[in-house]
Amino acid sequence: MMKNLFAVIGLTLLLAACQEQEPAAKPDPMQLNAEAAGFYCQMTVLDHEGPKAQIHLAGSPFPLWFSQVRDAVAFTRLPEESKDYVAIYVNDMDKAESWEQPGDDNWVDADTAFFVIESTKNGGMGAPEAIPFGTKAGAEKFTSENGGKIVKLTEIPDEYVLQPVEFEL
């Protein structure tokens, strides 16, 4: 009897181990609101102009908010930060009302976005920005007016988002 019990338990464990783990479902982006505070600065995200970002961590119902897209990209590259993120959303500047009002519900998946780096525009915290667009045409139009180059998320250089920024006082 015990032999059968151990056989059943062993078979159950073997079958459970063989099942493929399904990736966590990607949560929908959340609407930006007055309570959203920047992960690094703890300032109200809405108080800053330029595009914003939100990162969703596995098991958390609330995203981490970022006052600049650059800071969200830096979060993913820093070794001390969690790598347990399941979604990154950025403002789609194709759909933004303006630089001052980038929108609170116009999110695009960062993996599919086109980013403009090295442009003449700085982000809401005054640092160089990685400016996201939902379409390549939108990014091209922006670069024709503000300079810069178009890259995908994985092509943004670490140095661009991690290097210190000197501010003039």
GROMACS .gro file of C-alpha atoms in nm:
model
  169
    1MET     CA    1   0.000   0.000   0.000
    2MET     CA    2   0.279   0.243   0.094
    3LYS     CA    3   0.462   0.146  -0.222
    4ASN     CA    4   0.160   0.250  -0.430
    5LEU     CA    5   0.127   0.575  -0.239
    6PHE     CA    6   0.492   0.664  -0.306
    7ALA     CA    7   0.448   0.571  -0.672
    8VAL     CA    8   0.144   0.801  -0.705
    9ILE     CA    9   0.324   1.088  -0.528
   10GLY     CA   10   0.634   1.038  -0.743
   11LEU     CA   11   0.429   1.032  -1.063
   12THR     CA   12   0.239   1.345  -0.958
   13LEU     CA   13   0.564   1.532  -0.886
   14LEU     CA   14   0.714   1.417  -1.214
   15LEU     CA   15   0.411   1.535  -1.412
   16ALA     CA   16   0.406   1.869  -1.231
   17ALA     CA   17   0.775   1.922  -1.305
   18CYS     CA   18   0.724   1.843  -1.674
   19GLN     CA   19   0.447   2.096  -1.725
   20GLU     CA   20   0.563   2.410  -1.899
   21GLN     CA   21   0.548   2.724  -1.691
   22GLU     CA   22   0.326   2.978  -1.859
   23PRO     CA   23   0.458   3.333  -1.844
   24ALA     CA   24   0.260   3.573  -1.629
   25ALA     CA   25  -0.006   3.757  -1.825
   26LYS     CA   26   0.100   4.108  -1.917
   27PRO     CA   27  -0.114   4.353  -1.718
   28ASP     CA   28  -0.281   4.644  -1.890
   29PRO     CA   29  -0.126   4.988  -1.839
   30MET     CA   30  -0.274   5.196  -1.559
   31GLN     CA   31  -0.401   5.547  -1.607
   32LEU     CA   32  -0.168   5.810  -1.466
   33ASN     CA   33  -0.323   6.000  -1.176
   34ALA     CA   34  -0.232   6.265  -0.918
   35GLU     CA   35  -0.125   6.001  -0.665
   36ALA     CA   36   0.150   5.856  -0.888
   37ALA     CA   37   0.493   5.932  -0.740
   38GLY     CA   38   0.820   5.884  -0.925
   39PHE     CA   39   1.006   5.573  -0.813
   40TYR     CA   40   1.340   5.749  -0.768
   41CYS     CA   41   1.240   6.108  -0.689
   42GLN     CA   42   0.912   6.043  -0.499
   43MET     CA   43   0.775   6.359  -0.662
   44THR     CA   44   0.432   6.374  -0.824
   45VAL     CA   45   0.480   6.242  -1.178
   46LEU     CA   46   0.217   6.476  -1.321
   47ASP     CA   47   0.420   6.779  -1.209
   48HIS     CA   48   0.679   6.713  -1.481
   49GLU     CA   49   0.656   6.763  -1.855
   50GLY     CA   50   0.767   6.513  -2.115
   51PRO     CA   51   0.697   6.141  -2.149
   52LYS     CA   52   0.651   5.912  -1.849
   53ALA     CA   53   0.682   5.539  -1.788
   54GLN     CA   54   0.534   5.266  -1.572
   55ILE     CA   55   0.690   4.930  -1.490
   56HIS     CA   56   0.480   4.640  -1.365
   57LEU     CA   57   0.652   4.387  -1.138
   58ALA     CA   58   0.531   4.028  -1.113
   59GLY     CA   59   0.286   3.985  -0.826
   60SER     CA   60   0.227   4.357  -0.769
   61PRO     CA   61  -0.107   4.517  -0.859
   62PHE     CA   62   0.050   4.864  -0.881
   63PRO     CA   63   0.318   4.984  -1.122
   64LEU     CA   64   0.634   5.172  -1.044
   65TRP     CA   65   0.603   5.522  -1.194
   66PHE     CA   66   0.884   5.719  -1.356
   67SER     CA   67   0.892   6.094  -1.426
   68GLN     CA   68   1.120   6.030  -1.723
   69VAL     CA   69   1.135   5.733  -1.959
   70ARG     CA   70   1.513   5.745  -1.922
   71ASP     CA   71   1.476   5.654  -1.552
   72ALA     CA   72   1.260   5.352  -1.634
   73VAL     CA   73   1.515   5.227  -1.886
   74ALA     CA   74   1.790   5.282  -1.627
   75PHE     CA   75   1.586   5.077  -1.376
   76THR     CA   76   1.595   4.779  -1.613
   77ARG     CA   77   1.972   4.810  -1.658
   78LEU     CA   78   2.083   4.860  -1.296
   79PRO     CA   79   2.202   4.534  -1.139
   80GLU     CA   80   2.055   4.618  -0.798
   81GLU     CA   81   1.700   4.667  -0.927
   82SER     CA   82   1.440   4.393  -0.966
   83LYS     CA   83   1.444   4.197  -1.292
   84ASP     CA   84   1.100   4.059  -1.212
   85TYR     CA   85   0.912   4.301  -1.438
   86VAL     CA   86   0.638   4.175  -1.666
   87ALA     CA   87   0.549   4.494  -1.855
   88ILE     CA   88   0.692   4.837  -1.933
   89TYR     CA   89   0.466   5.104  -2.076
   90VAL     CA   90   0.568   5.449  -2.198
   91ASN     CA   91   0.370   5.751  -2.317
   92ASP     CA   92   0.308   5.729  -2.690
   93MET     CA   93   0.419   6.076  -2.794
   94ASP     CA   94   0.243   6.022  -3.130
   95LYS     CA   95  -0.078   6.063  -2.930
   96ALA     CA   96   0.041   6.327  -2.681
   97GLU     CA   97  -0.146   6.655  -2.660
   98SER     CA   98   0.189   6.835  -2.619
   99TRP     CA   99   0.531   6.803  -2.452
  100GLU     CA  100   0.382   6.971  -2.145
  101GLN     CA  101   0.079   6.737  -2.146
  102PRO     CA  102   0.205   6.398  -2.270
  103GLY     CA  103  -0.117   6.224  -2.161
  104ASP     CA  104  -0.233   5.999  -1.882
  105ASP     CA  105  -0.386   5.715  -2.083
  106ASN     CA  106  -0.189   5.695  -2.410
  107TRP     CA  107   0.049   5.409  -2.332
  108VAL     CA  108   0.250   5.194  -2.570
  109ASP     CA  109   0.443   4.879  -2.484
  110ALA     CA  110   0.810   4.978  -2.457
  111ASP     CA  111   0.909   4.662  -2.647
  112THR     CA  112   0.724   4.783  -2.958
  113ALA     CA  113   0.794   5.158  -2.927
  114PHE     CA  114   1.045   5.360  -3.128
  115PHE     CA  115   1.265   5.584  -2.913
  116VAL     CA  116   1.440   5.906  -3.008
  117ILE     CA  117   1.764   5.962  -2.820
  118GLU     CA  118   2.020   6.242  -2.841
  119SER     CA  119   1.759   6.503  -2.940
  120THR     CA  120   1.746   6.865  -2.827
  121LYS     CA  121   1.461   6.785  -2.583
  122ASN     CA  122   1.528   6.702  -2.218
  123GLY     CA  123   1.285   6.509  -2.002
  124GLY     CA  124   1.075   6.631  -1.713
  125MET     CA  125   1.361   6.602  -1.463
  126GLY     CA  126   1.599   6.794  -1.690
  127ALA     CA  127   1.807   6.498  -1.809
  128PRO     CA  128   1.845   6.375  -2.169
  129GLU     CA  129   1.537   6.174  -2.259
  130ALA     CA  130   1.452   5.857  -2.451
  131ILE     CA  131   1.136   5.982  -2.623
  132PRO     CA  132   0.889   5.706  -2.716
  133PHE     CA  133   0.662   5.687  -3.018
  134GLY     CA  134   0.413   5.423  -3.121
  135THR     CA  135   0.511   5.459  -3.486
  136LYS     CA  136   0.839   5.502  -3.670
  137ALA     CA  137   0.679   5.783  -3.873
  138GLY     CA  138   0.610   5.977  -3.552
  139ALA     CA  139   0.970   5.931  -3.438
  140GLU     CA  140   1.099   6.041  -3.781
  141LYS     CA  141   0.885   6.356  -3.773
  142PHE     CA  142   1.018   6.436  -3.425
  143THR     CA  143   1.383   6.389  -3.530
  144SER     CA  144   1.333   6.617  -3.831
  145GLU     CA  145   1.230   6.895  -3.590
  146ASN     CA  146   1.447   6.815  -3.283
  147GLY     CA  147   1.739   6.605  -3.403
  148GLY     CA  148   1.839   6.274  -3.251
  149LYS     CA  149   1.837   5.917  -3.369
  150ILE     CA  150   1.574   5.645  -3.364
  151VAL     CA  151   1.636   5.320  -3.176
  152LYS     CA  152   1.440   5.034  -3.022
  153LEU     CA  153   1.439   4.975  -2.644
  154THR     CA  154   1.721   4.718  -2.650
  155GLU     CA  155   1.935   4.954  -2.862
  156ILE     CA  156   1.935   5.240  -2.610
  157PRO     CA  157   2.296   5.252  -2.488
  158ASP     CA  158   2.351   5.189  -2.116
  159GLU     CA  159   2.567   5.501  -2.100
  160TYR     CA  160   2.279   5.713  -2.229
  161VAL     CA  161   2.055   5.626  -1.934
  162LEU     CA  162   2.315   5.559  -1.664
  163GLN     CA  163   2.568   5.839  -1.705
  164PRO     CA  164   2.551   6.126  -1.452
  165VAL     CA  165   2.393   6.446  -1.573
  166GLU     CA  166   2.542   6.784  -1.488
  167PHE     CA  167   2.291   7.061  -1.434
  168GLU     CA  168   2.370   7.430  -1.461
  169LEU     CA  169   2.264   7.630  -1.159
   0.00000   0.00000   0.00000
